[in-house]
Short mmCIF file of C-alpha atoms in Angstrom, two decimals:
data_model
loop_
_atom_site.label_atom_id
_atom_site.label_comp_id
_atom_site.label_asym_id
_atom_site.label_seq_id
_atom_site.Cartn_x
_atom_site.Cartn_y
_atom_site.Cartn_z
CA UNK C 1 -20.85 -18.92 13.28
CA UNK C 2 -20.39 -20.37 9.79
CA UNK C 3 -18.15 -18.81 7.13
CA UNK C 4 -21.06 -16.97 5.49
CA UNK C 5 -21.90 -15.28 8.78
CA UNK C 6 -18.21 -14.53 9.37
CA UNK C 7 -18.10 -12.90 5.92
CA UNK C 8 -21.19 -10.82 6.70
CA UNK C 9 -19.88 -9.73 10.11
CA UNK C 10 -16.36 -8.87 8.90
CA UNK C 11 -17.26 -7.47 5.50
CA UNK C 12 -14.65 -9.76 3.94
CA UNK C 13 -15.82 -11.96 1.01
CA UNK C 14 -15.85 -15.74 1.61
CA UNK C 15 -13.22 -16.35 -1.08
CA UNK C 16 -10.92 -13.80 0.56
CA UNK C 17 -11.44 -15.40 3.98
CA UNK C 18 -10.41 -18.77 2.49
CA UNK C 19 -7.35 -17.14 0.91
CA UNK C 20 -6.27 -15.57 4.22
CA UNK C 21 -6.76 -18.97 5.90
CA UNK C 22 -4.61 -20.73 3.27
CA UNK C 23 -1.93 -18.04 3.68
CA UNK C 24 -1.90 -18.66 7.42
CA UNK C 25 -3.09 -15.15 8.32
CA UNK C 26 -6.35 -16.42 9.83
CA UNK C 27 -6.37 -19.38 12.23
CA UNK C 28 -8.55 -22.39 11.38
CA UNK C 29 -12.03 -22.52 12.86
CA UNK C 30 -13.32 -25.41 14.97
CA UNK C 31 -14.37 -28.38 12.78
CA UNK C 32 -17.94 -29.38 13.65
CA UNK C 33 -17.94 -32.18 11.11
CA UNK C 34 -16.04 -32.84 7.87
CA UNK C 35 -17.95 -30.15 5.97
CA UNK C 36 -18.81 -27.54 8.63
CA UNK C 37 -16.41 -25.22 10.45
CA UNK C 38 -17.40 -22.98 13.33
CA UNK C 39 -15.82 -19.52 13.74
CA UNK C 40 -15.85 -17.28 16.79
CA UNK C 41 -15.63 -13.61 17.71
CA UNK C 42 -11.83 -13.86 17.65
CA UNK C 43 -12.03 -14.58 13.91
CA UNK C 44 -14.15 -11.48 13.31
CA UNK C 45 -11.63 -9.37 15.20
CA UNK C 46 -8.70 -10.98 13.42
CA UNK C 47 -10.28 -10.44 9.99
CA UNK C 48 -10.85 -6.79 10.77
CA UNK C 49 -7.17 -6.43 11.63
CA UNK C 50 -6.08 -8.29 8.47
CA UNK C 51 -8.34 -6.11 6.38
CA UNK C 52 -6.95 -2.97 8.04
CA UNK C 53 -3.38 -4.08 7.38
CA UNK C 54 -3.87 -5.08 3.74
CA UNK C 55 -6.68 -2.88 2.44
CA UNK C 56 -6.10 0.28 4.47
CA UNK C 57 -2.42 -0.03 5.38
CA UNK C 58 -1.39 -1.19 1.92
CA UNK C 59 0.74 -4.00 3.37
CA UNK C 60 1.66 -7.06 1.34
CA UNK C 61 0.50 -10.44 2.65
CA UNK C 62 4.09 -11.13 3.81
CA UNK C 63 4.28 -7.82 5.69
CA UNK C 64 0.83 -8.40 7.18
CA UNK C 65 2.04 -11.81 8.41
CA UNK C 66 4.99 -10.11 10.18
CA UNK C 67 2.63 -7.77 11.99
CA UNK C 68 0.21 -10.59 12.89
CA UNK C 69 3.14 -12.61 14.23
CA UNK C 70 4.07 -9.65 16.43
CA UNK C 71 0.49 -9.40 17.66
CA UNK C 72 0.50 -13.14 18.43
CA UNK C 73 3.80 -13.13 20.31
CA UNK C 74 3.81 -12.00 23.92
CA UNK C 75 5.20 -8.60 22.98
CA UNK C 76 4.12 -5.52 24.84
CA UNK C 77 2.22 -2.70 23.18
CA UNK C 78 5.48 -0.77 22.68
CA UNK C 79 7.07 -3.56 20.66
CA UNK C 80 3.88 -4.32 18.73
CA UNK C 81 3.56 -0.68 17.69
CA UNK C 82 7.24 -0.68 16.71
CA UNK C 83 6.73 -3.65 14.36
CA UNK C 84 3.63 -2.09 12.79
CA UNK C 85 5.37 1.24 12.43
CA UNK C 86 8.29 -0.24 10.51
CA UNK C 87 6.06 -2.48 8.35
CA UNK C 88 3.92 0.35 6.99
CA UNK C 89 4.68 1.71 3.51
CA UNK C 90 7.29 4.47 3.77
CA UNK C 91 6.23 7.90 2.45
CA UNK C 92 8.25 8.99 -0.59
CA UNK C 93 8.06 11.56 -3.35
CA UNK C 94 7.63 8.77 -5.90
CA UNK C 95 4.05 8.17 -4.81
CA UNK C 96 2.90 11.23 -6.74
CA UNK C 97 5.44 11.46 -9.49
CA UNK C 98 6.65 9.02 -12.05
CA UNK C 99 9.95 8.23 -10.42
CA UNK C 100 11.20 11.39 -8.75
CA UNK C 101 14.16 12.93 -10.50
CA UNK C 102 13.89 11.02 -13.76
CA UNK C 103 16.00 11.90 -16.77
CA UNK C 104 19.71 12.40 -16.40
CA UNK C 105 21.79 13.29 -13.39
CA UNK C 106 22.98 16.44 -15.06
CA UNK C 107 19.85 18.50 -14.58
CA UNK C 108 21.47 21.90 -14.84
CA UNK C 109 20.56 22.74 -11.25
CA UNK C 110 24.15 23.03 -10.05
CA UNK C 111 27.14 20.83 -9.59
CA UNK C 112 27.50 18.27 -6.83
CA UNK C 113 28.74 19.41 -3.44
CA UNK C 114 28.83 17.72 -0.05
CA UNK C 115 25.15 18.42 0.63
CA UNK C 116 23.96 16.73 -2.56
CA UNK C 117 25.58 13.37 -1.92
CA UNK C 118 23.46 10.97 0.15
CA UNK C 119 26.13 10.95 2.85
CA UNK C 120 25.62 14.65 3.45
CA UNK C 121 21.88 14.20 3.72
CA UNK C 122 22.28 11.19 6.04
CA UNK C 123 24.57 13.23 8.30
CA UNK C 124 21.95 15.98 8.49
CA UNK C 125 19.29 13.43 9.44
CA UNK C 126 21.52 12.11 12.25
CA UNK C 127 22.22 15.67 13.45
CA UNK C 128 18.50 16.40 13.45
CA UNK C 129 17.65 13.24 15.43
CA UNK C 130 20.39 14.14 17.92
CA UNK C 131 19.23 17.76 18.24
CA UNK C 132 15.68 16.61 18.88
CA UNK C 133 16.83 13.95 21.34
CA UNK C 134 14.70 11.45 19.43
CA UNK C 135 15.09 7.73 20.19
CA UNK C 136 15.11 6.06 16.76
CA UNK C 137 16.19 2.46 16.16
CA UNK C 138 18.97 1.70 13.69
CA UNK C 139 16.50 -0.39 11.68
CA UNK C 140 14.07 2.48 11.15
CA UNK C 141 13.16 2.69 7.43
CA UNK C 142 12.26 6.36 7.94
CA UNK C 143 15.84 7.42 8.63
CA UNK C 144 17.24 6.54 5.15
CA UNK C 145 13.97 7.60 3.50
CA UNK C 146 14.36 11.09 4.97
CA UNK C 147 17.98 11.24 3.80
CA UNK C 148 16.85 10.23 0.29
CA UNK C 149 14.16 12.94 0.26
CA UNK C 150 16.64 15.58 1.42
CA UNK C 151 19.19 14.49 -1.19
CA UNK C 152 16.51 14.76 -3.92
CA UNK C 153 15.63 18.27 -2.74
CA UNK C 154 19.33 19.16 -2.75
CA UNK C 155 19.70 18.01 -6.36
CA UNK C 156 16.88 20.43 -7.24
CA UNK C 157 18.80 23.26 -5.61
CA UNK C 158 16.86 23.33 -2.34
CA UNK C 159 19.19 22.34 0.47
CA UNK C 160 17.70 22.09 3.93
CA UNK C 161 20.04 22.43 6.87
CA UNK C 162 19.38 20.77 10.19
CA UNK C 163 18.33 24.19 11.53
CA UNK C 164 15.80 24.59 8.67
CA UNK C 165 14.23 21.27 9.65
CA UNK C 166 14.15 21.77 13.42
CA UNK C 167 10.93 23.84 13.53
CA UNK C 168 9.21 21.19 11.39
CA UNK C 169 10.56 18.43 13.65
CA UNK C 170 9.19 20.21 16.73
CA UNK C 171 5.74 20.42 15.16
CA UNK C 172 6.04 16.73 14.22
CA UNK C 173 6.70 15.91 17.88
CA UNK C 174 3.55 17.77 18.89
CA UNK C 175 1.57 15.92 16.23
CA UNK C 176 2.97 12.55 17.35
CA UNK C 177 1.92 13.33 20.93
CA UNK C 178 -1.63 13.92 19.69
CA UNK C 179 -1.42 10.62 17.78
CA UNK C 180 -0.39 8.69 20.88
CA UNK C 181 -3.11 10.33 22.95
CA UNK C 182 -5.49 8.56 20.55
CA UNK C 183 -3.98 5.18 21.51
CA UNK C 184 -3.97 5.79 25.26
CA UNK C 185 -6.25 3.52 27.22
CA UNK C 186 -6.46 0.78 24.57
CA UNK C 187 -5.11 -2.25 26.42
CA UNK C 188 -6.25 -5.05 24.10
CA UNK C 189 -3.35 -5.80 21.75
CA UNK C 190 -5.42 -6.58 18.65
CA UNK C 191 -7.57 -3.49 19.14
CA UNK C 192 -4.40 -1.43 19.66
CA UNK C 193 -2.83 -2.83 16.48
CA UNK C 194 -5.98 -2.14 14.50
CA UNK C 195 -6.22 1.42 15.79
CA UNK C 196 -2.53 2.05 15.04
CA UNK C 197 -3.00 0.92 11.43
CA UNK C 198 -6.18 2.95 10.98
CA UNK C 199 -4.38 5.95 12.46
CA UNK C 200 -1.44 5.58 10.08
CA UNK C 201 -3.37 4.72 6.95
CA UNK C 202 -6.55 6.76 7.25
CA UNK C 203 -5.63 9.51 9.62
CA UNK C 204 -2.40 10.45 7.84
CA UNK C 205 -4.35 11.79 4.83
CA UNK C 206 -6.42 13.84 7.31
CA UNK C 207 -3.24 15.45 8.66
CA UNK C 208 -2.01 16.12 5.11
CA UNK C 209 -5.37 17.60 4.08
CA UNK C 210 -5.39 19.86 7.14
CA UNK C 211 -1.95 21.08 6.05
CA UNK C 212 -3.27 21.78 2.54
CA UNK C 213 -6.23 23.72 3.93
CA UNK C 214 -3.93 25.64 6.27
CA UNK C 215 -1.67 26.43 3.29
CA UNK C 216 -4.60 27.89 1.36
CA UNK C 217 -5.45 30.01 4.38
CA UNK C 218 -1.79 31.03 4.78
CA UNK C 219 -1.76 32.13 1.13
CA UNK C 220 -4.86 34.28 1.82
CA UNK C 221 -3.35 35.76 4.97
CA UNK C 222 -0.05 36.53 3.22
CA UNK C 223 -1.97 38.15 0.35
CA UNK C 224 -4.12 40.26 2.73
CA UNK C 225 -1.04 41.34 4.66
CA UNK C 226 0.71 42.46 1.48
CA UNK C 227 -2.40 44.20 0.16
CA UNK C 228 -2.81 46.13 3.43
CA UNK C 229 0.89 46.93 3.80
CA UNK C 230 1.45 48.11 0.23
CA UNK C 231 -1.90 49.55 -0.78
CA UNK C 232 -2.24 47.26 -3.82
CA UNK C 233 -1.59 43.53 -4.18
CA UNK C 234 1.55 42.97 -6.23
CA UNK C 235 0.78 41.99 -9.81
CA UNK C 236 4.18 40.43 -10.40
CA UNK K 1 21.09 27.04 -27.89
CA UNK K 2 20.01 24.04 -29.97
CA UNK K 3 17.60 21.34 -28.73
CA UNK K 4 20.47 19.00 -27.75
CA UNK K 5 21.94 21.69 -25.51
CA UNK K 6 18.46 22.49 -24.13
CA UNK K 7 18.08 18.79 -23.30
CA UNK K 8 21.44 18.71 -21.55
CA UNK K 9 20.75 21.89 -19.58
CA UNK K 10 17.24 20.91 -18.51
CA UNK K 11 17.80 17.19 -18.02
CA UNK K 12 14.76 16.50 -20.22
CA UNK K 13 15.28 14.06 -23.14
CA UNK K 14 14.95 15.53 -26.65
CA UNK K 15 11.93 13.35 -27.47
CA UNK K 16 10.17 14.57 -24.32
CA UNK K 17 10.96 18.20 -25.19
CA UNK K 18 9.36 17.66 -28.62
CA UNK K 19 6.34 16.07 -26.96
CA UNK K 20 5.90 19.02 -24.57
CA UNK K 21 6.21 21.38 -27.55
CA UNK K 22 3.53 19.48 -29.52
CA UNK K 23 1.25 19.55 -26.46
CA UNK K 24 1.67 23.32 -26.24
CA UNK K 25 3.36 23.25 -22.82
CA UNK K 26 6.62 24.65 -24.17
CA UNK K 27 6.65 27.68 -26.54
CA UNK K 28 8.32 27.33 -29.92
CA UNK K 29 11.94 28.39 -30.20
CA UNK K 30 13.18 31.00 -32.70
CA UNK K 31 13.57 29.47 -36.19
CA UNK K 32 17.09 30.16 -37.50
CA UNK K 33 16.40 28.36 -40.76
CA UNK K 34 13.99 25.62 -41.84
CA UNK K 35 15.93 22.93 -39.94
CA UNK K 36 17.45 24.75 -36.94
CA UNK K 37 15.62 26.24 -33.97
CA UNK K 38 17.24 28.39 -31.31
CA UNK K 39 16.13 28.12 -27.67
CA UNK K 40 16.85 30.54 -24.82
CA UNK K 41 17.16 30.59 -21.04
CA UNK K 42 13.37 31.02 -20.76
CA UNK K 43 12.99 27.56 -22.33
CA UNK K 44 15.35 26.01 -19.77
CA UNK K 45 13.37 27.60 -16.94
CA UNK K 46 10.06 26.59 -18.48
CA UNK K 47 11.20 22.98 -18.93
CA UNK K 48 12.29 22.80 -15.32
CA UNK K 49 8.84 23.95 -14.27
CA UNK K 50 7.11 21.45 -16.60
CA UNK K 51 9.30 18.66 -15.26
CA UNK K 52 8.51 19.67 -11.68
CA UNK K 53 4.79 19.69 -12.39
CA UNK K 54 4.65 16.36 -14.23
CA UNK K 55 7.47 14.28 -12.78
CA UNK K 56 7.55 15.56 -9.22
CA UNK K 57 4.02 16.91 -8.78
CA UNK K 58 2.40 13.94 -10.51
CA UNK K 59 0.19 16.24 -12.60
CA UNK K 60 -1.35 15.09 -15.87
CA UNK K 61 -0.40 17.04 -19.02
CA UNK K 62 -3.85 18.69 -18.91
CA UNK K 63 -3.41 19.76 -15.28
CA UNK K 64 0.12 20.97 -16.00
CA UNK K 65 -1.28 23.09 -18.84
CA UNK K 66 -3.76 24.72 -16.41
CA UNK K 67 -0.91 25.66 -14.09
CA UNK K 68 1.26 26.93 -16.96
CA UNK K 69 -1.67 29.03 -18.21
CA UNK K 70 -1.94 30.54 -14.72
CA UNK K 71 1.79 31.28 -14.73
CA UNK K 72 1.44 32.91 -18.19
CA UNK K 73 -1.54 35.07 -17.28
CA UNK K 74 -0.93 38.32 -15.41
CA UNK K 75 -2.03 36.74 -12.12
CA UNK K 76 -0.34 37.72 -8.91
CA UNK K 77 1.61 35.24 -6.81
CA UNK K 78 -1.43 34.66 -4.59
CA UNK K 79 -3.60 33.54 -7.50
CA UNK K 80 -0.81 31.51 -9.11
CA UNK K 81 -0.24 29.60 -5.88
CA UNK K 82 -3.98 29.05 -5.57
CA UNK K 83 -4.16 27.44 -9.02
CA UNK K 84 -1.14 25.21 -8.30
CA UNK K 85 -2.54 24.28 -4.92
CA UNK K 86 -5.83 23.09 -6.36
CA UNK K 87 -4.18 21.28 -9.31
CA UNK K 88 -1.95 19.06 -7.17
CA UNK K 89 -3.03 15.46 -6.51
CA UNK K 90 -5.25 15.37 -3.44
CA UNK K 91 -4.01 13.18 -0.55
CA UNK K 92 -6.29 10.21 0.11
CA UNK K 93 -6.21 6.93 1.99
CA UNK K 94 -6.43 5.05 -1.32
CA UNK K 95 -2.81 5.84 -2.17
CA UNK K 96 -1.62 3.13 0.20
CA UNK K 97 -4.45 0.68 0.17
CA UNK K 98 -6.24 -1.09 -2.62
CA UNK K 99 -9.36 1.04 -2.57
CA UNK K 100 -10.03 2.06 1.00
CA UNK K 101 -12.99 0.33 2.55
CA UNK K 102 -13.43 -2.35 -0.09
CA UNK K 103 -15.85 -5.21 0.41
CA UNK K 104 -19.37 -4.56 1.48
CA UNK K 105 -20.89 -1.62 3.31
CA UNK K 106 -21.95 -3.85 6.16
CA UNK K 107 -18.60 -4.18 7.84
CA UNK K 108 -19.84 -5.07 11.29
CA UNK K 109 -18.33 -1.90 12.75
CA UNK K 110 -21.64 -0.42 13.85
CA UNK K 111 -24.79 0.86 12.27
CA UNK K 112 -25.07 4.19 10.49
CA UNK K 113 -25.69 7.29 12.53
CA UNK K 114 -25.57 10.97 11.67
CA UNK K 115 -21.78 11.13 12.01
CA UNK K 116 -21.15 8.32 9.52
CA UNK K 117 -23.10 9.83 6.63
CA UNK K 118 -21.00 12.10 4.41
CA UNK K 119 -23.22 15.07 5.32
CA UNK K 120 -22.18 14.74 8.95
CA UNK K 121 -18.51 14.68 8.00
CA UNK K 122 -18.93 17.66 5.66
CA UNK K 123 -20.62 19.63 8.44
CA UNK K 124 -17.72 18.86 10.77
CA UNK K 125 -15.25 20.10 8.14
CA UNK K 126 -17.21 23.35 7.80
CA UNK K 127 -17.33 23.76 11.59
CA UNK K 128 -13.58 23.17 11.77
CA UNK K 129 -12.83 25.73 9.03
CA UNK K 130 -15.09 28.22 10.84
CA UNK K 131 -13.50 27.56 14.24
CA UNK K 132 -10.05 28.05 12.76
CA UNK K 133 -11.12 31.19 10.90
CA UNK K 134 -9.58 29.69 7.75
CA UNK K 135 -10.27 31.34 4.40
CA UNK K 136 -10.95 28.42 2.04
CA UNK K 137 -12.51 28.80 -1.42
CA UNK K 138 -15.68 26.92 -2.30
CA UNK K 139 -13.75 25.18 -5.10
CA UNK K 140 -11.10 23.70 -2.80
CA UNK K 141 -10.70 19.97 -3.52
CA UNK K 142 -9.35 19.51 0.01
CA UNK K 143 -12.65 20.33 1.69
CA UNK K 144 -14.62 17.33 0.25
CA UNK K 145 -11.51 15.13 0.47
CA UNK K 146 -11.29 15.78 4.21
CA UNK K 147 -15.00 15.00 4.61
CA UNK K 148 -14.49 11.73 2.70
CA UNK K 149 -11.56 10.77 4.94
CA UNK K 150 -13.53 11.55 8.09
CA UNK K 151 -16.51 9.57 6.82
CA UNK K 152 -14.24 6.57 6.11
CA UNK K 153 -12.81 6.77 9.64
CA UNK K 154 -16.36 6.98 11.00
CA UNK K 155 -17.36 3.81 9.15
CA UNK K 156 -14.45 2.09 10.92
CA UNK K 157 -15.79 3.20 14.27
CA UNK K 158 -13.42 6.14 14.78
CA UNK K 159 -15.44 9.33 14.77
CA UNK K 160 -13.51 12.56 15.07
CA UNK K 161 -15.37 15.56 16.38
CA UNK K 162 -14.43 19.10 15.41
CA UNK K 163 -12.82 19.46 18.85
CA UNK K 164 -10.69 16.33 18.25
CA UNK K 165 -9.37 17.88 15.05
CA UNK K 166 -8.72 21.40 16.34
CA UNK K 167 -5.29 20.66 17.90
CA UNK K 168 -4.19 19.02 14.63
CA UNK K 169 -5.53 22.01 12.67
CA UNK K 170 -3.56 24.41 14.87
CA UNK K 171 -0.34 22.46 14.24
CA UNK K 172 -1.20 22.45 10.51
CA UNK K 173 -1.41 26.26 10.62
CA UNK K 174 2.03 26.45 12.19
CA UNK K 175 3.41 24.08 9.54
CA UNK K 176 1.81 26.12 6.74
CA UNK K 177 3.42 29.27 8.13
CA UNK K 178 6.81 27.54 7.93
CA UNK K 179 5.96 26.50 4.34
CA UNK K 180 5.18 30.05 3.31
CA UNK K 181 8.31 31.37 4.96
CA UNK K 182 10.12 29.20 2.39
CA UNK K 183 8.39 31.09 -0.46
CA UNK K 184 8.98 34.58 0.95
CA UNK K 185 11.22 36.78 -1.13
CA UNK K 186 10.75 34.81 -4.39
CA UNK K 187 9.30 37.46 -6.70
CA UNK K 188 9.80 35.77 -10.08
CA UNK K 189 6.54 33.99 -10.91
CA UNK K 190 8.05 30.96 -12.63
CA UNK K 191 10.60 30.45 -9.85
CA UNK K 192 7.80 30.82 -7.30
CA UNK K 193 5.64 28.25 -9.12
CA UNK K 194 8.55 25.83 -9.33
CA UNK K 195 9.37 26.20 -5.65
CA UNK K 196 5.72 25.74 -4.69
CA UNK K 197 5.54 22.47 -6.64
CA UNK K 198 8.82 21.21 -5.22
CA UNK K 199 7.61 22.14 -1.76
CA UNK K 200 4.36 20.24 -2.21
CA UNK K 201 5.72 17.22 -4.01
CA UNK K 202 9.12 16.68 -2.41
CA UNK K 203 8.86 18.42 0.91
CA UNK K 204 5.52 16.85 1.86
CA UNK K 205 7.19 13.41 2.23
CA UNK K 206 9.78 15.08 4.47
CA UNK K 207 7.01 16.36 6.76
CA UNK K 208 5.39 12.91 6.79
CA UNK K 209 8.71 11.19 7.54
CA UNK K 210 9.41 13.61 10.39
CA UNK K 211 6.00 12.66 11.81
CA UNK K 212 6.89 8.95 11.53
CA UNK K 213 10.22 9.50 13.30
CA UNK K 214 8.48 11.57 15.98
CA UNK K 215 5.93 8.76 16.40
CA UNK K 216 8.70 6.23 16.99
CA UNK K 217 10.19 8.56 19.59
CA UNK K 218 6.76 9.12 21.16
CA UNK K 219 6.35 5.32 21.42
CA UNK K 220 9.71 5.15 23.23
CA UNK K 221 8.82 8.01 25.57
CA UNK K 222 5.42 6.48 26.36
CA UNK K 223 7.08 3.13 27.05
CA UNK K 224 9.75 4.71 29.29
CA UNK K 225 7.11 6.65 31.20
CA UNK K 226 5.09 3.49 31.82
CA UNK K 227 8.15 1.50 32.81
CA UNK K 228 9.19 4.18 35.32
CA UNK K 229 5.68 4.75 36.66
CA UNK K 230 4.74 1.10 37.14
CA UNK K 231 8.05 -0.56 37.91
CA UNK K 232 7.76 -3.02 35.00
CA UNK K 233 6.75 -2.45 31.41
CA UNK K 234 3.30 -3.93 30.82
CA UNK K 235 3.47 -7.26 29.03
CA UNK K 236 -0.13 -7.15 27.86
#
């Protein structure tokens, strides 16, 4: 197929296809003559993966190249998923806010103690990983990100111990098992990579929205329970 | 205390305190004389809540005012949490990416069928809420957001049925119960509002990071299982 057909099939504009080709993300097509290049099904598939990585996954072109390199190398599915997993944007509180804590360090929430320094939070993350028996690589970006989140919560006066986090970690394990059940049976490496990105980028909001809905329901249930137990809902 | 002390105690710069006062988010202090205003503990507490809403929660000033109005009205904790819950930024796939789908509608992923139109996704959300027995208000922003996410996944060829989502919804209920256990026993309405915002804004990344860590572990476990079951890890 020509580039116009490739654009139609992949949903990627011609100019963007040319940009991905220049950046080395998309292999060259087969030159029919000096002005015509022929593309195949592998280009359609590749473009869909690139689009997933950049548009859905929010990866930079450089990060997308890392993932594509992993897909191109003779890595097994385990290693490919590992590369994708570490290349994805790391969740942080700053996504919503305008820079987390902001302002000064002295926020009147209490003085520093061992749980408010990053070291304390990092130690709790390690203890949690050990308690759960989780296998996590030293290069995982999620390990320090979790310590940073816990340290920020500590500075606001909400310290979570390892024991506080364990029930959440157990539910996370159950959720991750459901996630991997969605990848089972996909043997093609490009298809697997694409599904993993879609799962992380598009399905993560689904999981978060389900939690929000469940929270609204939990608020109702808590309210009903109080109303039944005490005769009247509390007005304070 | 004077405004400089209020700034030090709350961690909010003086100029920002004046801005919040002009916008009506923070009540006036008690005028001691034409040039000196006295602030109390209630102003420190209020500023901490405002900062949580805007800096951590990512709320606009207008949205923050809605929440503060709810806190000021004689609403019970149930209603206050409901207002906060609906005012928070709604999770979406666009946070990571550069506009979700992007490009054209014709993305070569398959033609439209009844599950890819938004109506189909909305019907699945309703069926899920009914199956779970969740009490969700008609005004919930999370209901249409979930339908939009499901429709986007459908356009990429990944259709989730209500049955696919049920196990995730059950885990979301367990997570929400843990969330509400964190709010139990907080009777003061301002403290409750502040904790609810902190929980949503700062603890949500913790839940997402735990899921990422659990996914890495699940990838390891899946790999180990395959390696043990088949002698050699698959190289394809």
